[in-house]
Every structure is written in structure tokens, then in C-alpha cells.
mmCIF file of C-alpha atoms in Angstrom:
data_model
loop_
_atom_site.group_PDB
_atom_site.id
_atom_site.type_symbol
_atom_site.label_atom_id
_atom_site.label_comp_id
_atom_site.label_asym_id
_atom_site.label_seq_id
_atom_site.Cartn_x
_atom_site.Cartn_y
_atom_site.Cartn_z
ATOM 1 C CA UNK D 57 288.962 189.535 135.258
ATOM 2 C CA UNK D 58 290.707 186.637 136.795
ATOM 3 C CA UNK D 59 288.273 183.153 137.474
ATOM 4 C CA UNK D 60 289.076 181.837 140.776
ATOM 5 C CA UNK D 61 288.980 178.062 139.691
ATOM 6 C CA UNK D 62 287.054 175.790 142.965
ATOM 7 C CA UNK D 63 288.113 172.794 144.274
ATOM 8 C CA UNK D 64 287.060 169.567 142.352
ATOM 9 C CA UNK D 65 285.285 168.192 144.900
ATOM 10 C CA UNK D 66 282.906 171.265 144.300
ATOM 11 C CA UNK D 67 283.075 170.775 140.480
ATOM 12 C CA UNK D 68 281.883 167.155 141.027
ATOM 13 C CA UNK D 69 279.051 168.017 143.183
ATOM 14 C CA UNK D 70 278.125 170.350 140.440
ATOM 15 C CA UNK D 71 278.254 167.838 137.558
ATOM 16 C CA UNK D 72 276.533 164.901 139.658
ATOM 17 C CA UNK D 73 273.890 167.541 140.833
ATOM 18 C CA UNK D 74 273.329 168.255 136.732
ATOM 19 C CA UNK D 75 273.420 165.214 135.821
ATOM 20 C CA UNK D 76 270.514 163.862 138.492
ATOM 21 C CA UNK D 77 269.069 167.523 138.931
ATOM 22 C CA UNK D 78 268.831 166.554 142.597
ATOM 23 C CA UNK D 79 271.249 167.255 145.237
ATOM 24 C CA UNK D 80 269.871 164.255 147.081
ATOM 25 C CA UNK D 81 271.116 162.128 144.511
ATOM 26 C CA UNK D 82 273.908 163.509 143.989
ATOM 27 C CA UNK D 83 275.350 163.433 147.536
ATOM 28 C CA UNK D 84 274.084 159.556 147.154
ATOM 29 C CA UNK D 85 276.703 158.903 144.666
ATOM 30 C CA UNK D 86 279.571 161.712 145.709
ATOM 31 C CA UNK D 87 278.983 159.737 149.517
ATOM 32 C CA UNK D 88 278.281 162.870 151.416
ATOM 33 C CA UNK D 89 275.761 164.860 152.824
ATOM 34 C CA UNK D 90 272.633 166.526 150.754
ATOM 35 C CA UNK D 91 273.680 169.568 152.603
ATOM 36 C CA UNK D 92 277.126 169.289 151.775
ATOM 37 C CA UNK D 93 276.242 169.560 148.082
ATOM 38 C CA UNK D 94 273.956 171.859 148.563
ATOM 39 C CA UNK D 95 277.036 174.284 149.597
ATOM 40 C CA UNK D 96 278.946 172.922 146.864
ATOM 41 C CA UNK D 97 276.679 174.538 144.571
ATOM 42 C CA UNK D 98 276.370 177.669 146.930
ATOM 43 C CA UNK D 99 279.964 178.260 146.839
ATOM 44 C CA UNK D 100 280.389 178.116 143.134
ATOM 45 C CA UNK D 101 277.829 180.384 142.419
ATOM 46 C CA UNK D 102 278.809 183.095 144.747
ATOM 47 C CA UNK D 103 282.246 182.223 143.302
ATOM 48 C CA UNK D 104 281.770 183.101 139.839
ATOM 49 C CA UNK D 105 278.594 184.952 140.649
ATOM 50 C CA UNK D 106 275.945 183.097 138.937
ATOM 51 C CA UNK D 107 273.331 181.622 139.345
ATOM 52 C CA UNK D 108 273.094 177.403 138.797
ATOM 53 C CA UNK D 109 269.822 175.717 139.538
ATOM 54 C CA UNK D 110 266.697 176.790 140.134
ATOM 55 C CA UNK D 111 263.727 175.323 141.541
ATOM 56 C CA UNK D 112 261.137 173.944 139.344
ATOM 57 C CA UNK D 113 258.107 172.202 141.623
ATOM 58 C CA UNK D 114 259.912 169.236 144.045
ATOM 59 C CA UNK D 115 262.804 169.384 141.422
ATOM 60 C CA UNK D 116 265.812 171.044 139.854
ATOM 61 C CA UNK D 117 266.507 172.455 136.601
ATOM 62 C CA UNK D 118 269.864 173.977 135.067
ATOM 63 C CA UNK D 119 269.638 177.770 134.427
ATOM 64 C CA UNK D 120 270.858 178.990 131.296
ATOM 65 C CA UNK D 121 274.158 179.789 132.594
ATOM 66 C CA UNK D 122 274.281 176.039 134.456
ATOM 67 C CA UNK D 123 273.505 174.910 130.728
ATOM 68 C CA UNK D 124 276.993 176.610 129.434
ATOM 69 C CA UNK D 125 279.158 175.749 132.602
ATOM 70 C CA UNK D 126 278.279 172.221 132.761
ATOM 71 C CA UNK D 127 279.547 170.468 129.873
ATOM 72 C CA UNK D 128 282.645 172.268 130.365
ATOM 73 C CA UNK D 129 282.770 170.787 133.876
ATOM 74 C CA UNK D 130 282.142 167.146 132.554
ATOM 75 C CA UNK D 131 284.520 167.595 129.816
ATOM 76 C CA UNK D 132 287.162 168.266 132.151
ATOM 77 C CA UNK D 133 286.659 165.807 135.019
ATOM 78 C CA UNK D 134 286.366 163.391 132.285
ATOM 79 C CA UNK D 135 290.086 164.214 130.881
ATOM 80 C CA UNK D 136 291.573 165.229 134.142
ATOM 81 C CA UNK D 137 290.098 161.009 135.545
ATOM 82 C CA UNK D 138 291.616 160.043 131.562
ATOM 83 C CA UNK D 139 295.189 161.247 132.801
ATOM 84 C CA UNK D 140 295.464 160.298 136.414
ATOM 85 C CA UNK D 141 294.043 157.193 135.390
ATOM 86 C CA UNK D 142 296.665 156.765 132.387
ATOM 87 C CA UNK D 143 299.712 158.112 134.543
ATOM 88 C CA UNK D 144 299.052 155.627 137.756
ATOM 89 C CA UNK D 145 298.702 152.958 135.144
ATOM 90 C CA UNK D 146 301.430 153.136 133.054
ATOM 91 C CA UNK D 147 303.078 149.096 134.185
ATOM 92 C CA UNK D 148 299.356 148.012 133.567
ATOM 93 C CA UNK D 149 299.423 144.798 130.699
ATOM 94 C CA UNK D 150 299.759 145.479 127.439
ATOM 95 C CA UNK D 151 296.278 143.427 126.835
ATOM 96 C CA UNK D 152 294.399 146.469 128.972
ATOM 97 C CA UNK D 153 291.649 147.703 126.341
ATOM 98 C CA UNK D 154 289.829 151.140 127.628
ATOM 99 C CA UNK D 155 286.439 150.966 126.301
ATOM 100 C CA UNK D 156 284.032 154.010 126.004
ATOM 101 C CA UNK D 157 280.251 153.806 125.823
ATOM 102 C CA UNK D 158 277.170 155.260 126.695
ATOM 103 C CA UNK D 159 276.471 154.943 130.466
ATOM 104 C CA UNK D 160 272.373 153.210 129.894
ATOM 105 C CA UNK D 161 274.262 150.891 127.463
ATOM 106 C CA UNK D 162 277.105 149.938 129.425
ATOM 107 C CA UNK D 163 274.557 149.498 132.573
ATOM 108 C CA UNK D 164 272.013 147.339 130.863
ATOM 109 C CA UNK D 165 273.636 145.636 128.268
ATOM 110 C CA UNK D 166 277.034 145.656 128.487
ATOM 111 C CA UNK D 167 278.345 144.884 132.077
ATOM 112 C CA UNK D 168 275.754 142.103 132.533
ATOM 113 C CA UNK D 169 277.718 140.414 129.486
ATOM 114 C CA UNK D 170 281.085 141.597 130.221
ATOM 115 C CA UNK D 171 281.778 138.128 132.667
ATOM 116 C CA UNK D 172 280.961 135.801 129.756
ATOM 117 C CA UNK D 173 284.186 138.245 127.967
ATOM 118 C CA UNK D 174 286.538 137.781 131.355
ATOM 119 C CA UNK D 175 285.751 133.801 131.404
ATOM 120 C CA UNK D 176 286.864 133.658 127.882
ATOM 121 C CA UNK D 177 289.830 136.254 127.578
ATOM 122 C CA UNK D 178 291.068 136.026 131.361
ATOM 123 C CA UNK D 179 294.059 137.752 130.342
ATOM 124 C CA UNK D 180 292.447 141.030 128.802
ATOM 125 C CA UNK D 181 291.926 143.662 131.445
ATOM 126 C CA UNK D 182 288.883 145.992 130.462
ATOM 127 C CA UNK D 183 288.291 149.757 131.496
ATOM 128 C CA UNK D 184 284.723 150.940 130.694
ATOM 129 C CA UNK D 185 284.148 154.521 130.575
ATOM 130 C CA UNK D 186 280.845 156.110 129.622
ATOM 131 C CA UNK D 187 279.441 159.421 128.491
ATOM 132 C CA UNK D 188 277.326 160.831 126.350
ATOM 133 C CA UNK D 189 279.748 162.581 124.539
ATOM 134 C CA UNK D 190 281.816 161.777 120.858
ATOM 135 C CA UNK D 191 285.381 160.660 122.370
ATOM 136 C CA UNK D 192 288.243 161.334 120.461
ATOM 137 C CA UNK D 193 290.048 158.430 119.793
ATOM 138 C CA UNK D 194 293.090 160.473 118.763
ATOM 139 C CA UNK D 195 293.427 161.937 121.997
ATOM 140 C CA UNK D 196 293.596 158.471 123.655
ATOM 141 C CA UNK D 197 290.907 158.870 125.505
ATOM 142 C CA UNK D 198 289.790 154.997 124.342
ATOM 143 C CA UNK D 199 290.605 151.955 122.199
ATOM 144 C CA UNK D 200 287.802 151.192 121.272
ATOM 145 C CA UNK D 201 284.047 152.495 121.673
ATOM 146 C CA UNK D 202 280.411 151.239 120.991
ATOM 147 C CA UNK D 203 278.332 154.252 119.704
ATOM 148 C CA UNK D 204 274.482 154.810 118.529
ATOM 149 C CA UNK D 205 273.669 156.502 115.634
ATOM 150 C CA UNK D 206 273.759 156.120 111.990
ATOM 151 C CA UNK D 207 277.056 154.776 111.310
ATOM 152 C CA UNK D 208 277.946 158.301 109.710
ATOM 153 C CA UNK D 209 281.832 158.885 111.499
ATOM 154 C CA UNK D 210 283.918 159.371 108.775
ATOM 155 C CA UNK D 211 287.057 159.237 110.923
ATOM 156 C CA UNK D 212 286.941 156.047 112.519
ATOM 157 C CA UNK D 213 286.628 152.464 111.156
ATOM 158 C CA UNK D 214 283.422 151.518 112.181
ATOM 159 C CA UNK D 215 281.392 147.862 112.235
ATOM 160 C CA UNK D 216 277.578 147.696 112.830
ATOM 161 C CA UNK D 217 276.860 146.000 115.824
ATOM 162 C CA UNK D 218 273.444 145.226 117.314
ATOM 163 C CA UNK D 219 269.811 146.549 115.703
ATOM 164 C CA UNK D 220 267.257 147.285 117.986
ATOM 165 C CA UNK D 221 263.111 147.930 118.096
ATOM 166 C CA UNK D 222 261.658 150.614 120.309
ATOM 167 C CA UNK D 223 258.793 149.310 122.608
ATOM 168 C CA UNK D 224 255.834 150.794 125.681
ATOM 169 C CA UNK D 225 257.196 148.644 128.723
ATOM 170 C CA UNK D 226 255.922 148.350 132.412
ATOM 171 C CA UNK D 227 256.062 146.140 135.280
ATOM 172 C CA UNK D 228 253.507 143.685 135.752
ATOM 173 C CA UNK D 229 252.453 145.252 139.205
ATOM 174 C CA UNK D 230 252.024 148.425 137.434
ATOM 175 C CA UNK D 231 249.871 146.280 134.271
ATOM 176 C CA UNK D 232 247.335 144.915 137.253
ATOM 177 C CA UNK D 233 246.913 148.075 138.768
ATOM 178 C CA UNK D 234 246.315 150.384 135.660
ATOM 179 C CA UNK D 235 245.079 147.192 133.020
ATOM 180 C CA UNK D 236 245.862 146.414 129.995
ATOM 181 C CA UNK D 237 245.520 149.656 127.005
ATOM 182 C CA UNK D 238 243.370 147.851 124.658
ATOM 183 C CA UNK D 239 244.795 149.957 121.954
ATOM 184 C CA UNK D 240 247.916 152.331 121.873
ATOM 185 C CA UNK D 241 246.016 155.736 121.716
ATOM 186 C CA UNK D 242 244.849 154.596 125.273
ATOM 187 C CA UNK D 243 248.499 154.943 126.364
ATOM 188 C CA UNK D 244 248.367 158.743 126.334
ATOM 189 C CA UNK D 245 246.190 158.425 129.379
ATOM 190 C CA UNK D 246 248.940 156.399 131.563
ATOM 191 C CA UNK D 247 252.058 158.194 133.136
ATOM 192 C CA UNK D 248 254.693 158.210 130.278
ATOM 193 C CA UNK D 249 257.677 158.034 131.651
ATOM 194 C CA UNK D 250 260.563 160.103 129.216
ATOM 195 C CA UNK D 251 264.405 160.699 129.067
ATOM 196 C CA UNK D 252 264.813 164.529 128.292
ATOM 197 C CA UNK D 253 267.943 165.448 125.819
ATOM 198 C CA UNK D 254 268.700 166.860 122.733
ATOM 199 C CA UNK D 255 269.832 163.924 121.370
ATOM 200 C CA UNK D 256 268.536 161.655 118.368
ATOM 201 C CA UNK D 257 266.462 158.913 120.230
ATOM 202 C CA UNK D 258 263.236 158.286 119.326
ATOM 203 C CA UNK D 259 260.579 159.798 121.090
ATOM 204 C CA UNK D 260 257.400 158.659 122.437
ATOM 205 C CA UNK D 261 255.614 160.769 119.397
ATOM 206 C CA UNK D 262 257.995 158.506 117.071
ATOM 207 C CA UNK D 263 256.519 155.457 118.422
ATOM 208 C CA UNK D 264 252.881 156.430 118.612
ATOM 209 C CA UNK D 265 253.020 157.447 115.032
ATOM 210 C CA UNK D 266 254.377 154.100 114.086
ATOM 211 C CA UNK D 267 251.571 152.765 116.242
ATOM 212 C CA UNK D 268 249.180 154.664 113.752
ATOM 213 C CA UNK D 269 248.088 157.425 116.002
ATOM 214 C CA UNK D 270 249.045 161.280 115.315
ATOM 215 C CA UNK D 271 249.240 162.851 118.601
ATOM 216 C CA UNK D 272 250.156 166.318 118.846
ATOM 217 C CA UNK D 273 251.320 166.766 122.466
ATOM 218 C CA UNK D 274 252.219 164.113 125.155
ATOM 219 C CA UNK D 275 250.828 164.318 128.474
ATOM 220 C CA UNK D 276 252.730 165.989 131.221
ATOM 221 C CA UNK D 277 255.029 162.842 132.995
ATOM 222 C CA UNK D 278 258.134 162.435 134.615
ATOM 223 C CA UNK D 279 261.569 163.246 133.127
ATOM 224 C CA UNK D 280 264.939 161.626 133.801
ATOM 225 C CA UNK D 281 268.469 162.369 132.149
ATOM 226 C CA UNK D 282 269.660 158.609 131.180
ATOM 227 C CA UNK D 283 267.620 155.797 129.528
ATOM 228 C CA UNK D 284 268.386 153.578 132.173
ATOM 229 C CA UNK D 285 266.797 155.393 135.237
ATOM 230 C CA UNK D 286 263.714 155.855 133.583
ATOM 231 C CA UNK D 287 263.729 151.994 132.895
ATOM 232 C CA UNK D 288 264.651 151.321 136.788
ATOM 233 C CA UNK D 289 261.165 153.864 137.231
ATOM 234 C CA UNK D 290 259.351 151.462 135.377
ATOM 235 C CA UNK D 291 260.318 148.237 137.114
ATOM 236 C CA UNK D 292 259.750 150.145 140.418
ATOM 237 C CA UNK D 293 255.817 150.720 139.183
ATOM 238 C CA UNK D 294 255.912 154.357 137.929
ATOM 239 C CA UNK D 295 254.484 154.381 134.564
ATOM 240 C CA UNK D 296 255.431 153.195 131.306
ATOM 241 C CA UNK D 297 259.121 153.576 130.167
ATOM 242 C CA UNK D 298 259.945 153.745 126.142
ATOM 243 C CA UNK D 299 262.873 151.347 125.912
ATOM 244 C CA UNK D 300 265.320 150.385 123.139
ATOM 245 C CA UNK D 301 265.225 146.405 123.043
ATOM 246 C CA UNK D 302 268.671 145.646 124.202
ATOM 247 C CA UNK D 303 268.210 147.745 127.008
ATOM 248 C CA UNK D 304 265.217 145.692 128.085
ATOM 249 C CA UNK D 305 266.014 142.676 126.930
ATOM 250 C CA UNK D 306 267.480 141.121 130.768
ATOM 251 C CA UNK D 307 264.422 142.314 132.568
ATOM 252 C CA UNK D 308 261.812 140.995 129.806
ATOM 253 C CA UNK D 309 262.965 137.624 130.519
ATOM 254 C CA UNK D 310 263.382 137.662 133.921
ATOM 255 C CA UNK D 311 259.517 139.404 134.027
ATOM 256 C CA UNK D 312 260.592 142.753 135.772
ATOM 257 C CA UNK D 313 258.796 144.404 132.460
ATOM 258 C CA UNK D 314 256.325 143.646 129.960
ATOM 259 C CA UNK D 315 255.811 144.604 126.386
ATOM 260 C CA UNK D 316 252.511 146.253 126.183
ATOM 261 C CA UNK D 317 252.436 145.756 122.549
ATOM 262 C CA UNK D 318 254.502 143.342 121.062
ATOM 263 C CA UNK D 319 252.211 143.185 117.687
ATOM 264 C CA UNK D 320 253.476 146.840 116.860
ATOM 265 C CA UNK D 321 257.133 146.670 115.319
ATOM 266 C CA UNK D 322 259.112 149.831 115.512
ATOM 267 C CA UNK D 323 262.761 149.363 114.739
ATOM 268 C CA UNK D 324 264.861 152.378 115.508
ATOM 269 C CA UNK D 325 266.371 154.397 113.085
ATOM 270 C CA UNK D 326 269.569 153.967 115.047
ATOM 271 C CA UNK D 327 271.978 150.895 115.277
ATOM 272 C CA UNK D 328 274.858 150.173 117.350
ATOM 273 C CA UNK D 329 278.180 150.320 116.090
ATOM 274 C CA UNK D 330 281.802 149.313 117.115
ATOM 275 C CA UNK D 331 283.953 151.954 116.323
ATOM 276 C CA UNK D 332 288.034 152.604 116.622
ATOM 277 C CA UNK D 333 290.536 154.366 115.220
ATOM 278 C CA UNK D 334 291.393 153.378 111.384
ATOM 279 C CA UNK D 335 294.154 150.617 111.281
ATOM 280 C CA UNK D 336 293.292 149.412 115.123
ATOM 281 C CA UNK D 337 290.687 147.096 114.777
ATOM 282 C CA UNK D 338 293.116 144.350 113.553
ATOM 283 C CA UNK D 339 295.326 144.486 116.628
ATOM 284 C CA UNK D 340 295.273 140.551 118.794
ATOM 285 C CA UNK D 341 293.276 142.320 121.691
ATOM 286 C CA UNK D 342 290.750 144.481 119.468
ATOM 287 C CA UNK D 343 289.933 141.597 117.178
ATOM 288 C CA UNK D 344 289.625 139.490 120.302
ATOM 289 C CA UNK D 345 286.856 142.112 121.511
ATOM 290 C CA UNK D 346 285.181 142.417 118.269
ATOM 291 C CA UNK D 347 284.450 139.082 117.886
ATOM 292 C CA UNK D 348 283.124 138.560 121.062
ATOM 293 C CA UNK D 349 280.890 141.816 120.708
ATOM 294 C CA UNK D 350 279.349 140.375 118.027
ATOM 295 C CA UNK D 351 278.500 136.779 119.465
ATOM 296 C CA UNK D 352 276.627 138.715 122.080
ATOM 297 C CA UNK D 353 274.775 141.473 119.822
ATOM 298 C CA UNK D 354 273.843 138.099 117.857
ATOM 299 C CA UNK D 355 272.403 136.188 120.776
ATOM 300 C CA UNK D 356 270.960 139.056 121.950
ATOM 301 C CA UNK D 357 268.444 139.554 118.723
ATOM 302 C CA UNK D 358 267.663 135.926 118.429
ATOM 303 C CA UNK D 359 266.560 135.767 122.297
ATOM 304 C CA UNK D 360 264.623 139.088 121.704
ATOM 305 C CA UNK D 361 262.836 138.100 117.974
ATOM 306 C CA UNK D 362 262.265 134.630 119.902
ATOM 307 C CA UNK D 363 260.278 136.512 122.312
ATOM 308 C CA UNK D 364 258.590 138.377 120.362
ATOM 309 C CA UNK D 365 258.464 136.910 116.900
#
């Protein structure tokens, strides 16, 4: 059987369509026309003949054979992006330094920092790249990377970075309107708003039981695919997001979200790390980064244990 192989312009409206499960959204960020994703997806299916998406209320959700396609789809326009990228920019400086991250990371921590790095290293170019995925660093597909989890990569020299709590947050429009939960159990009758994923974040169960209440099934709520957009739900009055500290850290400040309860400490099992390949981190431009990424994942703790001590 031979697999007639799409444009990419169709593969991209399929991964940004997976990736939002809304075609809306995804023709948002691809720059076209909802309907012109919408045949995107039509094509590929009667293509390969299967099936994609199907409907699930006002929303979309992968069908088991979406589930299988998909990451092979994002794998690929990942490395095929890698290459073009790396072939244009072959008489780029030496001092470029690709950097590869998650994307709720990058957005709310990271970028927001990355001009105090350019005012101080003007002559180090960055490239940020972010997914989900474990990157191999032997494929070039980064220098260096910045990675949750338990530190547990046997195959890369790796530095812990920044420590984080987990913590209920809403906006303050959304606190007036709903009032204060005068104890956490009185959170499972608020919208919970949750990232779906088969990854190793904590959960909203994880928190409540550190809370000191056993709950054996969390209310129905909305769902969203990165950390980040179900923070920018919360800010926008929707319910109450479960956020990792440095991710919230900006917008507790500024007052865009509030700690419901900053009395209950629950520090996440799961750290930040600085990782490269073994032998790297040495090199003038890597060092250079590494110190600087730990100035900031330092004066990011003390601002957050000063508000909140």
C-alpha cells in the first residue's frame, strides 16, 4: 500500500488543530481561515482514510487513530523546522545558543526574563524552541535545554535549577464574584480549571490531599492542553487555575491572580533542571547562560517566599 504523503501546510493544520482541539484556534495561529482548516483536516482523512477528530459537546477531541498520527506529525515538523532552520543559518555567530524548553515555561517564565540575558550578553544570539517532548541533544536538535522532572537523565549533565510550590489561583474579579472558599474542600464547588496530559504534573487531587482533604473525583471543568492557557483562563475570570509558582509568579505581583491559600504549602515533587550534553556545559557561551539561569531561578524564589513567607 503506498501513503500518499499531504502537503505540510495540511500537516500543520493538523498538529495546531491537536494541539488547541479547535480549528478556530488553530486557523488563529496558522493565519487562515477556520474553514480552511477545517478542509485541511478533511483532506487528510479522506487521504489516508481515517478518521481525526470527533465532536465532543462545543469541542474537539483526537480519535484513537488522531492519537497515533499526531505525535508523528509534531515529531517531524519539529525536525524538518530543526534543519531548514540549521541549513539557512549556517554563517550565523558562533555565540548562537539554541535553547529547548517547555512551551508554558518558556511563555511565562522564561521570555519575560530573557531581555535582562540580551542587556547583559548582547553578543549571544538565542533560539528558543519548545515542546513537550525529551530532545535529543545528540541529534543537535539543542545546546542546551531546561527540563521538569526529577533530575533522573542519565545521559546528559544536568544542574538543578529553580524549585517550585503548587498553588489554587484566580483573578480578583473572579474572587468578588464567587468569594472567598473559607476552607479548601469548598474549592470542589468552584470551576476547576485543569491541563489534561499524561504527563507527571501534579494534579488538582495532589494538591487537595496536601490540603488535608481526600476527594475521590473532581468536578466536571474545563480542560486545556498547556499550563499556560489554562493560567490565561484564569486571569480572564474562568475559574480557578492550579499553577506551578514560577509560572505565576509575574501575574501575582502585578495582581492579575491571587493565591487562594497561601497558608497551605505544597512544593512539587518536580524541579527544574538545566540540562546539556556531557562535556558542554563548560563551553564560554553555555557557562555564560548557566550562570545567568541561575541568578534568575534565585531571584525568582526569594520574590515568591517574600510573598508568601
Amino acid at each position: 500500500m503506498v501513503v500518499r504523503i499531504p502537503p505540510t501546510s495540511a500537516l500543520r493544520a493538523l498538529e495546531a488543530s491537536a494541539r488547541h482541539l479547535s480549528f478556530t484556534l488553530a486557523a488563529e495561529e496558522l493565519h487562515v481561515t477556520q474553514s480552511a482548516v477545517s478542509h485541511q483536516i478533511r483532506h487528510l482523512e479522506e487521504l489516508w482514510g481515517i478518521r481525526l477528530f470527533k465532536r465532543k459537546g462545543r469541542g474537539l477531541i483526537l480519535t484513537e487513530e488522531g492519537h497515533e498520527v499526531v505525535p508523528i506529525i509534531r515529531d517531524f515538523i519539529r525536525r524538518l523546522s530543526s534543519a531548514i532552520e540549521g541549513i539557512t543559518h549556517r554563517d550565523e555567530s558562533e555565540n548562537a545558543l539554541k535553547v529547548t524548553l517547555l512551551q508554558s515555561f518558556a511563555f511565562k517564565w522564561f521570555v519575560p526574563r530573557l531581555g535582562h540575558f540580551n542587556a547583559e550578553c548582547p553578543g549571544v544570539n538565542i533560539w528558543i524552541s519548545t515542546t513537550d517532548d525529551l530532545v535529543d541533544f545528540s541529534m543537535e536538535d539543542a545546546d542546551v535545554g531546561i527540563r521538569l522532572g526529577y533530575g533522573n537523565w542519565d545521559n546528559l549533565y544536568k544542574e538543578l535549577l529553580l524549585q517550585e510550590h503548587v498553588l489554587p489561583v484566580c483573578s480578583p474579579r473572579f474572587l468578588k464574584a464567587h468569594g472567598q472558599p473559607a476552607e479548601p474542600r469548598d474549592l470542589l464547588g468552584y470551576p476547576l480549571l485543569r491541563r489534561y496530559s499524561a504527563d507527571i504534573l501534579q494534579r488538582w487531587k495532589d494538591w487537595f490531599s496536601d490540603a488535608g482533604v481526600q476527594v475521590g473525583r473532581i468536578p466536571e471543568g474545563s480542560h486545556f492542553p498547556q499550563t499556560s492557557l489554562a493560567l490565561q483562563a484564569a486571569i480572564d475570570d474562568q475559574g480557578v487555575a492550579l499553577a506551578r509558582s514560577a509560572h505565576v509568579l509575574d501575574d501575582l505581583k502585578a495582581g492579575r491572580l491571587v493565591n487562594l491559600f497561601p497558608e497551605i504549602k505544597s512544593k512539587s515533587e518536580l524541579s527544574y533542571y538545566f540540562v546539556c550534553l556531557p562535556g558542554r556545559e563548560n563551553g564560554p557561551v553555555i557557562s555564560t547562560f548557566r550562570a545567568w539561569l541561575h541568578r534568575e531561578a534565585h531571584r525568582s524564589e526569594e520574590e515568591y517566599n517574600a510573598l508568601f513567607p
